[in-house]
């Protein structure tokens, strides 16, 4: 499993609150943001190079949407004329964190040659985009 290439300070600058660190099987960092009646829960499992996003209505505990991604590339905070967002490059999107148990080694680029770059924006509203990774190179 490759190292998760990120700068924790970028996440502290990006999200409006400090993360909640949970220590179950592997430590996770949980970041939250609220906008227009919605709550985004964004989790990072650094030791597994996995992220997960769940979107909730503030009035509900049931997620509207949840997905995970195995991050094979770098994570960067972008803040320029294109906007301010986190960019996760070379990702394999999955239904959950443990999808690799049935899919196999998601970090093997010969088994999984196609990937996406994911961008996450929280201001002024939530916006998550999946961009063809190959088109960036």
PDB file of C-alpha atoms in Angstrom:
ATOM      1  CA  UNK A   1       0.000   0.000   0.000  1.00  0.00           C
ATOM      2  CA  UNK A   2       1.503   3.361  -0.988  1.00  0.00           C
ATOM      3  CA  UNK A   3       1.960   6.242   1.419  1.00  0.00           C
ATOM      4  CA  UNK A   4      -0.848   8.788   1.570  1.00  0.00           C
ATOM      5  CA  UNK A   5       0.726  11.909   0.076  1.00  0.00           C
ATOM      6  CA  UNK A   6      -0.906  14.829   1.851  1.00  0.00           C
ATOM      7  CA  UNK A   7      -0.211  17.824   4.011  1.00  0.00           C
ATOM      8  CA  UNK A   8      -2.387  17.727   7.136  1.00  0.00           C
ATOM      9  CA  UNK A   9      -2.099  21.510   7.423  1.00  0.00           C
ATOM     10  CA  UNK A  10      -3.876  21.880   4.054  1.00  0.00           C
ATOM     11  CA  UNK A  11      -6.892  20.061   5.492  1.00  0.00           C
ATOM     12  CA  UNK A  12      -6.840  22.238   8.622  1.00  0.00           C
ATOM     13  CA  UNK A  13      -6.834  25.311   6.391  1.00  0.00           C
ATOM     14  CA  UNK A  14      -9.547  23.943   4.076  1.00  0.00           C
ATOM     15  CA  UNK A  15     -12.133  22.625   6.544  1.00  0.00           C
ATOM     16  CA  UNK A  16     -13.732  25.093   8.992  1.00  0.00           C
ATOM     17  CA  UNK A  17     -13.087  22.898  12.068  1.00  0.00           C
ATOM     18  CA  UNK A  18     -10.273  20.682  13.318  1.00  0.00           C
ATOM     19  CA  UNK A  19     -10.671  16.968  12.615  1.00  0.00           C
ATOM     20  CA  UNK A  20     -11.870  14.396  15.089  1.00  0.00           C
ATOM     21  CA  UNK A  21      -9.229  11.691  15.363  1.00  0.00           C
ATOM     22  CA  UNK A  22     -10.630   8.211  15.864  1.00  0.00           C
ATOM     23  CA  UNK A  23      -8.449   5.237  16.662  1.00  0.00           C
ATOM     24  CA  UNK A  24     -10.177   1.996  15.805  1.00  0.00           C
ATOM     25  CA  UNK A  25      -8.384  -0.572  13.640  1.00  0.00           C
ATOM     26  CA  UNK A  26      -6.552   2.247  11.883  1.00  0.00           C
ATOM     27  CA  UNK A  27      -6.590   5.916  12.814  1.00  0.00           C
ATOM     28  CA  UNK A  28      -8.993   8.100  10.880  1.00  0.00           C
ATOM     29  CA  UNK A  29      -9.390  11.843  10.600  1.00  0.00           C
ATOM     30  CA  UNK A  30     -13.000  13.038  10.350  1.00  0.00           C
ATOM     31  CA  UNK A  31     -13.652  16.498   8.925  1.00  0.00           C
ATOM     32  CA  UNK A  32     -17.115  18.082   8.803  1.00  0.00           C
ATOM     33  CA  UNK A  33     -18.658  21.079   7.098  1.00  0.00           C
ATOM     34  CA  UNK A  34     -22.247  22.358   6.952  1.00  0.00           C
ATOM     35  CA  UNK A  35     -23.790  24.369   4.124  1.00  0.00           C
ATOM     36  CA  UNK A  36     -27.395  25.153   3.175  1.00  0.00           C
ATOM     37  CA  UNK A  37     -29.013  22.412   5.253  1.00  0.00           C
ATOM     38  CA  UNK A  38     -26.430  19.775   4.317  1.00  0.00           C
ATOM     39  CA  UNK A  39     -23.527  18.237   6.239  1.00  0.00           C
ATOM     40  CA  UNK A  40     -20.439  16.747   4.596  1.00  0.00           C
ATOM     41  CA  UNK A  41     -18.502  14.171   6.597  1.00  0.00           C
ATOM     42  CA  UNK A  42     -15.094  13.610   5.041  1.00  0.00           C
ATOM     43  CA  UNK A  43     -12.892  10.846   6.456  1.00  0.00           C
ATOM     44  CA  UNK A  44      -9.216  10.097   5.801  1.00  0.00           C
ATOM     45  CA  UNK A  45      -7.585   6.773   6.665  1.00  0.00           C
ATOM     46  CA  UNK A  46      -3.977   7.847   6.218  1.00  0.00           C
ATOM     47  CA  UNK A  47      -2.431   4.389   6.759  1.00  0.00           C
ATOM     48  CA  UNK A  48      -4.702   2.881   4.079  1.00  0.00           C
ATOM     49  CA  UNK A  49      -4.626   5.788   1.576  1.00  0.00           C
ATOM     50  CA  UNK A  50      -8.425   5.819   1.621  1.00  0.00           C
ATOM     51  CA  UNK A  51     -10.877   8.712   1.763  1.00  0.00           C
ATOM     52  CA  UNK A  52     -14.644   8.585   2.217  1.00  0.00           C
ATOM     53  CA  UNK A  53     -17.295  11.255   1.728  1.00  0.00           C
ATOM     54  CA  UNK A  54     -20.831  11.109   3.126  1.00  0.00           C
ATOM     55  CA  UNK A  55     -23.456  13.770   2.522  1.00  0.00           C
ATOM     56  CA  UNK A  56     -26.348  14.191   4.978  1.00  0.00           C
ATOM     57  CA  UNK A  57     -29.338  16.459   5.424  1.00  0.00           C
ATOM     58  CA  UNK A  58     -28.923  18.238   8.753  1.00  0.00           C
ATOM     59  CA  UNK A  59     -32.276  16.830   9.840  1.00  0.00           C
ATOM     60  CA  UNK A  60     -31.314  13.199   9.140  1.00  0.00           C
ATOM     61  CA  UNK A  61     -28.777  10.635  10.309  1.00  0.00           C
ATOM     62  CA  UNK A  62     -29.118   8.626   7.094  1.00  0.00           C
ATOM     63  CA  UNK A  63     -26.608   9.548   4.391  1.00  0.00           C
ATOM     64  CA  UNK A  64     -27.888  10.808   1.045  1.00  0.00           C
ATOM     65  CA  UNK A  65     -24.696   9.585  -0.579  1.00  0.00           C
ATOM     66  CA  UNK A  66     -21.532   7.792   0.528  1.00  0.00           C
ATOM     67  CA  UNK A  67     -18.523   6.713  -1.496  1.00  0.00           C
ATOM     68  CA  UNK A  68     -14.889   5.889  -0.848  1.00  0.00           C
ATOM     69  CA  UNK A  69     -11.745   6.279  -2.937  1.00  0.00           C
ATOM     70  CA  UNK A  70      -8.301   4.749  -2.871  1.00  0.00           C
ATOM     71  CA  UNK A  71      -5.852   7.595  -3.437  1.00  0.00           C
ATOM     72  CA  UNK A  72      -2.824   6.502  -5.461  1.00  0.00           C
ATOM     73  CA  UNK A  73      -1.511   9.991  -6.209  1.00  0.00           C
ATOM     74  CA  UNK A  74      -1.004  13.240  -4.338  1.00  0.00           C
ATOM     75  CA  UNK A  75      -3.495  15.352  -2.442  1.00  0.00           C
ATOM     76  CA  UNK A  76      -3.162  19.106  -2.923  1.00  0.00           C
ATOM     77  CA  UNK A  77      -4.924  22.227  -1.747  1.00  0.00           C
ATOM     78  CA  UNK A  78      -5.541  24.389  -4.804  1.00  0.00           C
ATOM     79  CA  UNK A  79      -6.222  28.075  -4.234  1.00  0.00           C
ATOM     80  CA  UNK A  80      -5.955  30.076  -7.441  1.00  0.00           C
ATOM     81  CA  UNK A  81      -8.129  31.728 -10.104  1.00  0.00           C
ATOM     82  CA  UNK A  82      -9.894  28.359 -10.689  1.00  0.00           C
ATOM     83  CA  UNK A  83     -11.127  28.369  -7.087  1.00  0.00           C
ATOM     84  CA  UNK A  84     -10.257  26.834  -3.726  1.00  0.00           C
ATOM     85  CA  UNK A  85     -10.521  23.072  -3.483  1.00  0.00           C
ATOM     86  CA  UNK A  86      -8.800  19.857  -2.469  1.00  0.00           C
ATOM     87  CA  UNK A  87      -7.562  17.753  -5.359  1.00  0.00           C
ATOM     88  CA  UNK A  88      -7.026  13.995  -5.010  1.00  0.00           C
ATOM     89  CA  UNK A  89      -5.211  12.597  -8.011  1.00  0.00           C
ATOM     90  CA  UNK A  90      -5.162   9.073  -9.419  1.00  0.00           C
ATOM     91  CA  UNK A  91      -8.083   7.626  -7.436  1.00  0.00           C
ATOM     92  CA  UNK A  92     -10.090   4.424  -7.673  1.00  0.00           C
ATOM     93  CA  UNK A  93     -13.660   5.163  -6.571  1.00  0.00           C
ATOM     94  CA  UNK A  94     -15.426   2.424  -4.615  1.00  0.00           C
ATOM     95  CA  UNK A  95     -18.695   1.922  -2.747  1.00  0.00           C
ATOM     96  CA  UNK A  96     -16.908   1.608   0.602  1.00  0.00           C
ATOM     97  CA  UNK A  97     -13.558   1.466   2.375  1.00  0.00           C
ATOM     98  CA  UNK A  98     -13.356  -2.347   2.352  1.00  0.00           C
ATOM     99  CA  UNK A  99     -14.166  -2.865  -1.344  1.00  0.00           C
ATOM    100  CA  UNK A 100     -10.590  -4.066  -1.936  1.00  0.00           C
ATOM    101  CA  UNK A 101     -11.497  -7.338  -0.164  1.00  0.00           C
ATOM    102  CA  UNK A 102     -13.543  -8.359  -3.205  1.00  0.00           C
ATOM    103  CA  UNK A 103     -11.769  -6.303  -5.889  1.00  0.00           C
ATOM    104  CA  UNK A 104      -8.163  -7.165  -5.100  1.00  0.00           C
ATOM    105  CA  UNK A 105      -5.181  -4.830  -5.000  1.00  0.00           C
ATOM    106  CA  UNK A 106      -6.609  -1.467  -6.065  1.00  0.00           C
ATOM    107  CA  UNK A 107      -3.117   0.053  -5.968  1.00  0.00           C
ATOM    108  CA  UNK A 108      -1.936  -2.289  -8.756  1.00  0.00           C
ATOM    109  CA  UNK A 109      -2.072  -0.072 -11.843  1.00  0.00           C
ATOM    110  CA  UNK A 110      -1.957  -3.068 -14.178  1.00  0.00           C
ATOM    111  CA  UNK A 111      -5.184  -4.427 -12.615  1.00  0.00           C
ATOM    112  CA  UNK A 112      -6.768  -0.959 -12.356  1.00  0.00           C
ATOM    113  CA  UNK A 113      -5.224   1.180 -15.124  1.00  0.00           C
ATOM    114  CA  UNK A 114      -8.012   3.788 -15.229  1.00  0.00           C
ATOM    115  CA  UNK A 115      -8.590   6.289 -12.452  1.00  0.00           C
ATOM    116  CA  UNK A 116     -10.031   9.706 -11.730  1.00  0.00           C
ATOM    117  CA  UNK A 117      -8.963  12.907 -10.078  1.00  0.00           C
ATOM    118  CA  UNK A 118     -11.453  14.040  -7.447  1.00  0.00           C
ATOM    119  CA  UNK A 119     -11.956  17.685  -6.526  1.00  0.00           C
ATOM    120  CA  UNK A 120     -13.810  18.746  -3.378  1.00  0.00           C
ATOM    121  CA  UNK A 121     -15.070  22.289  -2.864  1.00  0.00           C
ATOM    122  CA  UNK A 122     -16.959  23.430   0.237  1.00  0.00           C
ATOM    123  CA  UNK A 123     -17.264  27.202  -0.298  1.00  0.00           C
ATOM    124  CA  UNK A 124     -19.667  28.709  -1.037  1.00  0.00           C
ATOM    125  CA  UNK A 125     -21.425  25.328  -1.525  1.00  0.00           C
ATOM    126  CA  UNK A 126     -20.421  21.673  -1.660  1.00  0.00           C
ATOM    127  CA  UNK A 127     -19.169  20.537  -5.040  1.00  0.00           C
ATOM    128  CA  UNK A 128     -17.476  17.214  -5.729  1.00  0.00           C
ATOM    129  CA  UNK A 129     -16.203  16.450  -9.228  1.00  0.00           C
ATOM    130  CA  UNK A 130     -14.703  13.323 -10.767  1.00  0.00           C
ATOM    131  CA  UNK A 131     -12.321  14.130 -13.625  1.00  0.00           C
ATOM    132  CA  UNK A 132     -10.658  11.625 -15.939  1.00  0.00           C
ATOM    133  CA  UNK A 133      -7.131  11.351 -14.531  1.00  0.00           C
ATOM    134  CA  UNK A 134      -5.532  10.535 -17.897  1.00  0.00           C
ATOM    135  CA  UNK A 135      -6.866  13.770 -19.417  1.00  0.00           C
ATOM    136  CA  UNK A 136      -4.778  15.799 -16.951  1.00  0.00           C
ATOM    137  CA  UNK A 137      -1.434  14.322 -17.976  1.00  0.00           C
TER     138      UNK A 137
END
